Coordinates of C-alpha atoms and ligand atoms in Angstrom, one line a residue:
M1 CA -24.0 -9.2 -9.4
K2 CA -23.7 -13.0 -8.8
P3 CA -25.7 -14.2 -5.8
F4 CA -23.7 -15.1 -2.7
D5 CA -24.2 -16.3 0.8
Y6 CA -23.7 -14.0 3.8
A7 CA -22.7 -14.8 7.4
R8 CA -21.6 -12.6 10.3
A9 CA -18.6 -13.9 12.1
A10 CA -19.2 -14.6 15.8
D11 CA -15.5 -14.3 16.7
R12 CA -12.1 -14.6 15.2
A13 CA -12.0 -18.4 15.2
D14 CA -15.4 -18.5 13.4
A15 CA -14.2 -15.9 10.9
T16 CA -10.9 -17.8 10.1
A17 CA -12.7 -21.2 10.0
Q18 CA -15.2 -19.8 7.4
A19 CA -12.5 -18.2 5.4
A20 CA -10.5 -21.4 5.4
N21 CA -13.6 -23.0 3.9
S22 CA -13.5 -20.5 0.9
A23 CA -15.5 -17.6 2.3
T24 CA -14.3 -14.1 1.6
F25 CA -14.0 -11.5 4.4
I26 CA -15.9 -8.2 4.1
A27 CA -15.3 -5.2 6.4
G28 CA -15.7 -1.8 4.8
G29 CA -16.2 -3.3 1.4
T30 CA -15.1 -0.1 -0.4
N31 CA -13.2 -2.0 -3.1
L32 CA -14.7 -5.5 -2.8
L33 CA -18.3 -4.4 -3.5
D34 CA -17.2 -2.6 -6.7
L35 CA -15.3 -5.7 -7.8
M36 CA -18.4 -7.9 -7.1
K37 CA -20.8 -5.6 -9.0
L38 CA -18.5 -5.8 -12.0
E39 CA -18.2 -9.6 -11.5
V40 CA -14.4 -9.3 -11.3
M41 CA -14.6 -11.1 -8.0
T42 CA -17.4 -13.6 -7.5
P43 CA -17.2 -15.0 -4.0
D44 CA -19.7 -17.7 -3.1
K45 CA -19.8 -16.5 0.5
L46 CA -19.0 -13.4 2.4
V47 CA -18.2 -13.5 6.1
D48 CA -18.8 -10.1 7.7
I49 CA -16.0 -9.3 10.3
N50 CA -17.2 -5.9 11.3
R51 CA -18.3 -6.9 14.8
L52 CA -15.0 -8.5 15.7
D53 CA -13.0 -6.9 18.5
L54 CA -10.4 -5.3 16.2
S55 CA -11.2 -1.6 16.3
E56 CA -8.8 -0.3 18.9
I57 CA -5.6 1.7 18.6
S58 CA -3.4 0.9 21.6
T59 CA 0.2 1.6 22.8
T60 CA 2.5 -1.4 22.7
D61 CA 4.9 -2.4 25.6
D62 CA 7.9 -1.0 23.7
G63 CA 6.1 2.4 23.0
G64 CA 4.9 1.6 19.5
L65 CA 1.3 1.5 18.3
R66 CA -1.0 -1.4 17.6
I67 CA -3.7 -0.4 15.0
G68 CA -6.5 -2.9 15.0
A69 CA -7.5 -4.2 11.5
L70 CA -11.0 -2.7 11.8
V71 CA -9.9 0.8 12.7
S72 CA -11.3 3.0 10.0
N73 CA -8.9 5.1 7.9
S74 CA -10.5 8.2 9.2
D75 CA -10.0 7.2 12.9
C76 CA -6.4 6.2 12.2
A77 CA -5.5 9.4 10.5
A78 CA -7.2 11.5 13.3
D79 CA -5.7 9.6 16.2
K80 CA -3.6 12.0 18.3
R81 CA -0.7 9.5 18.7
V82 CA -0.6 8.9 14.9
R83 CA -0.7 12.6 14.2
S84 CA 2.0 13.5 16.6
D85 CA 4.4 10.5 16.3
Y86 CA 3.7 9.1 12.8
P87 CA 2.5 12.2 10.8
V88 CA 3.6 10.5 7.6
L89 CA 1.0 7.9 8.1
S90 CA -1.8 10.4 8.9
R91 CA -0.9 12.4 5.8
A92 CA -0.7 9.4 3.5
I93 CA -4.2 8.2 4.7
L94 CA -5.7 11.7 4.2
A95 CA -4.2 11.8 0.7
G96 CA -6.2 8.8 -0.3
A97 CA -9.8 8.4 -1.4
S98 CA -12.6 10.7 -0.1
G99 CA -13.9 11.4 3.4
Q100 CA -16.8 9.1 3.0
L101 CA -14.6 6.2 1.8
R102 CA -12.1 6.8 4.6
N103 CA -15.0 6.5 7.1
K104 CA -15.8 3.0 5.8
A105 CA -12.4 1.7 4.8
T106 CA -10.5 -0.2 7.4
T107 CA -6.8 -0.7 8.1
G108 CA -6.8 -4.4 7.1
G109 CA -9.0 -3.8 4.0
N110 CA -6.8 -0.9 2.8
L111 CA -3.8 -3.3 2.8
C112 CA -5.8 -5.8 0.7
Q113 CA -7.2 -3.4 -1.9
R114 CA -6.6 -4.5 -5.4
T115 CA -5.0 -2.8 -8.4
R116 CA -6.9 -0.1 -10.3
C117 CA -5.6 -1.4 -13.7
Y118 CA -8.4 -0.5 -16.1
Y119 CA -8.3 -3.9 -17.8
F120 CA -8.5 -5.8 -14.5
Y121 CA -12.0 -4.2 -14.1
D122 CA -13.1 -4.8 -17.7
T123 CA -14.2 -8.5 -17.9
S124 CA -14.2 -8.3 -21.7
M125 CA -10.4 -7.8 -21.7
P126 CA -7.6 -10.4 -21.2
C127 CA -6.0 -10.0 -17.7
N128 CA -3.6 -12.5 -16.1
K129 CA -4.5 -11.1 -12.6
R130 CA -8.3 -11.7 -13.1
E131 CA -8.0 -14.8 -15.3
P132 CA -4.5 -16.4 -15.1
G133 CA -3.1 -17.3 -18.5
S134 CA -5.4 -15.0 -20.5
G135 CA -2.8 -12.3 -21.2
C136 CA -2.1 -8.7 -20.2
Q137 CA -4.0 -6.1 -22.2
A138 CA -2.1 -3.3 -20.4
M139 CA 1.3 -4.3 -21.6
N140 CA 0.6 -2.9 -25.1
G141 CA -2.4 -0.9 -24.2
F142 CA -3.0 2.3 -22.3
N143 CA -0.8 2.0 -19.2
R144 CA -0.5 5.5 -17.8
I145 CA -1.0 4.3 -14.2
H146 CA 1.1 1.2 -14.5
A147 CA 4.4 0.0 -13.0
I148 CA 7.9 1.1 -13.9
L149 CA 9.6 -1.1 -11.3
G150 CA 9.4 -4.8 -10.4
A151 CA 6.9 -5.7 -13.1
S152 CA 6.9 -9.0 -15.0
D153 CA 6.0 -10.3 -18.5
A154 CA 2.7 -11.4 -16.9
C155 CA 1.5 -8.1 -15.2
I156 CA 2.5 -4.5 -15.0
A157 CA -0.1 -3.4 -12.4
T158 CA 0.5 -1.2 -9.4
Y159 CA -0.6 -1.5 -5.8
P160 CA -2.8 1.6 -5.5
G161 CA -2.8 2.5 -1.8
D162 CA -1.2 5.3 0.2
M163 CA -1.5 4.0 3.7
A164 CA 0.8 1.0 3.2
V165 CA 3.5 3.2 1.6
A166 CA 3.8 5.2 4.8
M167 CA 3.7 2.0 6.9
T168 CA 6.5 0.7 4.7
A169 CA 8.7 3.7 5.5
L170 CA 7.8 3.2 9.2
D171 CA 8.9 -0.5 9.2
A172 CA 5.4 -1.6 10.3
Q173 CA 4.5 -5.3 10.8
V174 CA 1.3 -6.9 9.8
E175 CA -0.3 -9.2 12.5
I176 CA -2.1 -12.2 11.0
E177 CA -4.1 -15.0 12.6
N178 CA -4.8 -18.2 10.8
S179 CA -7.6 -20.8 11.2
A180 CA -5.5 -22.8 13.7
G181 CA -5.4 -19.7 16.0
D182 CA -1.7 -19.1 15.3
I183 CA -0.6 -15.5 15.1
R184 CA 2.4 -14.3 13.1
L185 CA 4.0 -11.0 12.4
V186 CA 5.1 -10.2 8.9
P187 CA 7.2 -7.1 8.0
I188 CA 5.0 -5.0 5.7
Q189 CA 7.7 -5.0 3.1
D190 CA 7.1 -8.8 2.7
F191 CA 3.3 -8.6 2.8
H192 CA 2.6 -7.5 -0.8
L193 CA 4.1 -9.6 -3.6
L194 CA 5.6 -8.7 -7.0
P195 CA 3.6 -10.1 -9.9
G196 CA 6.2 -12.6 -11.2
D197 CA 4.4 -15.5 -12.9
H198 CA 1.4 -15.3 -10.5
P199 CA -0.1 -11.8 -10.6
E200 CA -3.4 -13.3 -9.4
K201 CA -1.8 -13.3 -5.9
D202 CA -1.5 -9.8 -4.5
N203 CA -0.1 -10.7 -1.1
I204 CA 1.0 -13.5 1.2
L205 CA -2.4 -14.2 2.8
E206 CA -3.5 -17.8 2.6
A207 CA -7.1 -19.2 2.9
G208 CA -8.2 -18.6 6.5
D209 CA -5.7 -15.9 7.2
L210 CA -7.2 -12.8 9.0
I211 CA -5.2 -9.5 9.4
T212 CA -5.8 -8.6 13.0
A213 CA -3.6 -5.5 13.3
V214 CA -0.7 -3.4 12.0
I215 CA 2.0 -2.8 14.6
L216 CA 4.1 0.3 14.3
P217 CA 7.6 0.4 16.0
P218 CA 8.3 3.1 18.6
P219 CA 8.4 6.6 17.0
V220 CA 11.7 7.5 15.4
E221 CA 13.3 10.9 15.3
G222 CA 13.5 12.9 12.1
K223 CA 11.3 14.6 9.5
Q224 CA 8.3 12.7 8.1
I225 CA 6.9 13.8 4.8
Y226 CA 4.4 12.3 2.4
Q227 CA 4.2 13.6 -1.1
K228 CA 1.8 12.4 -3.7
V229 CA 1.5 13.3 -7.4
R230 CA -1.8 12.5 -9.1
D231 CA -4.0 13.6 -12.0
R232 CA -6.4 15.6 -9.8
A233 CA -5.9 17.3 -6.4
S234 CA -8.2 14.8 -4.6
Y235 CA -9.8 11.4 -4.9
A236 CA -7.2 10.1 -7.3
F237 CA -4.6 7.3 -7.0
A238 CA -0.9 8.1 -7.0
L239 CA 1.1 8.3 -10.2
C240 CA 4.0 8.5 -7.9
S241 CA 4.1 9.0 -4.1
V242 CA 7.0 9.1 -1.6
A243 CA 6.9 8.5 2.1
A244 CA 10.1 9.8 3.8
V245 CA 11.4 9.5 7.3
I246 CA 14.8 11.3 7.4
K247 CA 16.9 12.3 10.4
M248 CA 19.8 14.8 10.2
D249 CA 22.8 15.0 12.5
G250 CA 24.0 18.5 11.9
D251 CA 24.5 18.8 8.2
T252 CA 24.8 15.0 7.7
I253 CA 22.0 12.6 6.9
A254 CA 21.9 10.3 9.9
S255 CA 19.2 7.9 8.7
A256 CA 16.8 7.7 5.8
A257 CA 13.7 5.5 5.1
L258 CA 12.0 6.0 1.8
A259 CA 9.0 4.2 0.4
F260 CA 7.4 4.8 -3.0
G261 CA 3.8 4.3 -4.2
G262 CA 2.3 4.2 -7.7
L263 CA 5.5 2.6 -9.2
A264 CA 5.2 -1.1 -8.6
H265 CA 3.0 -4.0 -7.6
K266 CA 3.8 -3.3 -3.9
P267 CA 5.1 -0.3 -1.9
W268 CA 8.6 0.0 -3.2
R269 CA 11.6 0.3 -0.9
D270 CA 15.2 0.2 -2.1
E271 CA 17.7 0.0 0.7
A272 CA 20.6 0.7 -1.6
V273 CA 19.2 4.2 -2.1
E274 CA 18.9 4.7 1.7
E275 CA 22.5 3.4 2.2
L276 CA 23.8 5.8 -0.4
L277 CA 22.3 8.8 1.5
V278 CA 23.2 7.9 5.0
G279 CA 26.4 9.6 6.4
Q280 CA 26.5 12.1 3.5
Q281 CA 25.9 15.8 3.3
P282 CA 22.8 16.7 1.2
T283 CA 23.9 18.0 -2.1
A284 CA 22.3 18.1 -5.6
E285 CA 24.9 15.6 -6.8
L286 CA 24.0 13.1 -4.0
F287 CA 20.3 13.5 -4.8
D288 CA 21.0 12.8 -8.4
K289 CA 22.9 9.7 -7.5
A290 CA 20.0 8.5 -5.3
A291 CA 17.6 9.0 -8.2
D292 CA 20.0 7.2 -10.6
R293 CA 20.1 4.2 -8.1
L294 CA 16.4 4.1 -7.6
L295 CA 15.6 4.2 -11.3
A296 CA 18.5 2.1 -12.6
E297 CA 16.1 -0.8 -13.5
A298 CA 13.0 1.4 -14.3
H299 CA 11.2 0.5 -17.4
G300 CA 8.3 2.3 -19.1
Y301 CA 5.6 0.7 -21.3
G302 CA 4.6 3.7 -23.5
S303 CA 1.9 5.8 -21.8
N304 CA 3.7 5.5 -18.4
D305 CA 7.2 6.5 -19.6
F306 CA 6.7 9.9 -18.0
K307 CA 6.8 8.3 -14.6
I308 CA 10.6 7.8 -14.8
P309 CA 11.5 11.5 -15.0
L310 CA 8.6 12.3 -12.7
T311 CA 9.8 10.0 -10.0
R312 CA 13.3 11.5 -10.2
R313 CA 11.9 15.0 -9.7
V314 CA 9.6 13.9 -6.8
L315 CA 12.5 12.1 -5.0
I316 CA 14.9 15.0 -5.4
S317 CA 12.2 17.5 -4.2
I318 CA 11.4 15.4 -1.1
L319 CA 15.1 14.9 -0.3
K320 CA 15.6 18.7 -0.5
E321 CA 12.6 19.4 1.7
A322 CA 13.5 16.7 4.3
T323 CA 17.2 17.8 4.6
Q324 CA 16.6 21.5 4.8
A325 CA 17.0 23.0 8.3
G326 CA 13.6 24.0 9.6
A327 CA 11.6 22.1 7.0
A328 CA 8.1 21.3 7.9
V329 CA 7.4 18.0 9.8
Ligands
SF4_1 FE1 -4.3 -7.6 -15.7 FE2 -2.0 -6.9 -14.6 FE3 -2.2 -6.8 -17.2 FE4 -3.6 -5.1 -15.7 S1 -1.4 -5.2 -15.8 S2 -4.3 -6.2 -17.5 S3 -4.0 -6.3 -13.9 S4 -2.3 -8.6 -15.9

């Protein structure tokens, strides 16, 4: 591991000032330390934010929930309000990583975790994300876990998380403070970026930006489901996951929010699919049309071709489950 300086942030202003001056934040470090050991990331300085006052989950004035950036994944998944009002979030978090990792991993860090593309972690291989302009070994290599939606000629990596997929279906917002002390709210759908020509950039954060919280809107009615398909039953990233929040009005779909993991460089949401479902009675034909719409632009790269029919089956299965009377919440 390359030597680095270490400092503990006294407060948020100190943390953002140090980050604006090229330091890298560390909280749980569950992904960052691996990347540093492999010298995929080689920060000159780490600023430890673990003692900042960002570990609370509180109710917002409008009845939503404010989840501090340093709330551990375990605490978030176990919180009574999350479990009762946002079960899709609790289930998505518990579908990720292992108990030990969830104890260390934080809400803000989980959003910032980096792709698990094999070639990104292998410094002997070309990778535009790790070394812009060097090429993409995955494009014509082994790409079982790679993207089928929204990829570019520069990168076909996926965002690997579960938590953010559920937060996307819930229309969460990310609260960010910069080194001038300004605070802004960004819809989580706009937080992660598609790779385009700059796959080295995973999200919209600029130097000095600190995630301070994730804000959930007031609870919505309807069934909430998280379904994840992976190569092992636990401690594996999604090949395809779906977070669904679907409300029925009698035998008609009144509202639908669907977000997908394991398919793209960011949690994937396609409003055209949701619009197609709303106001309709749930039928096999409708579900087929929704899958057709979702996958109209899907593209496989060889080893990940199977994800296209897999995603179709997962979507249809979750739509059936969510629209059945008496389905589990
Ligand atoms: Fe690198 Fe992206 Fe290609 Fe993977 S898919 S090798 S992360 S450029």
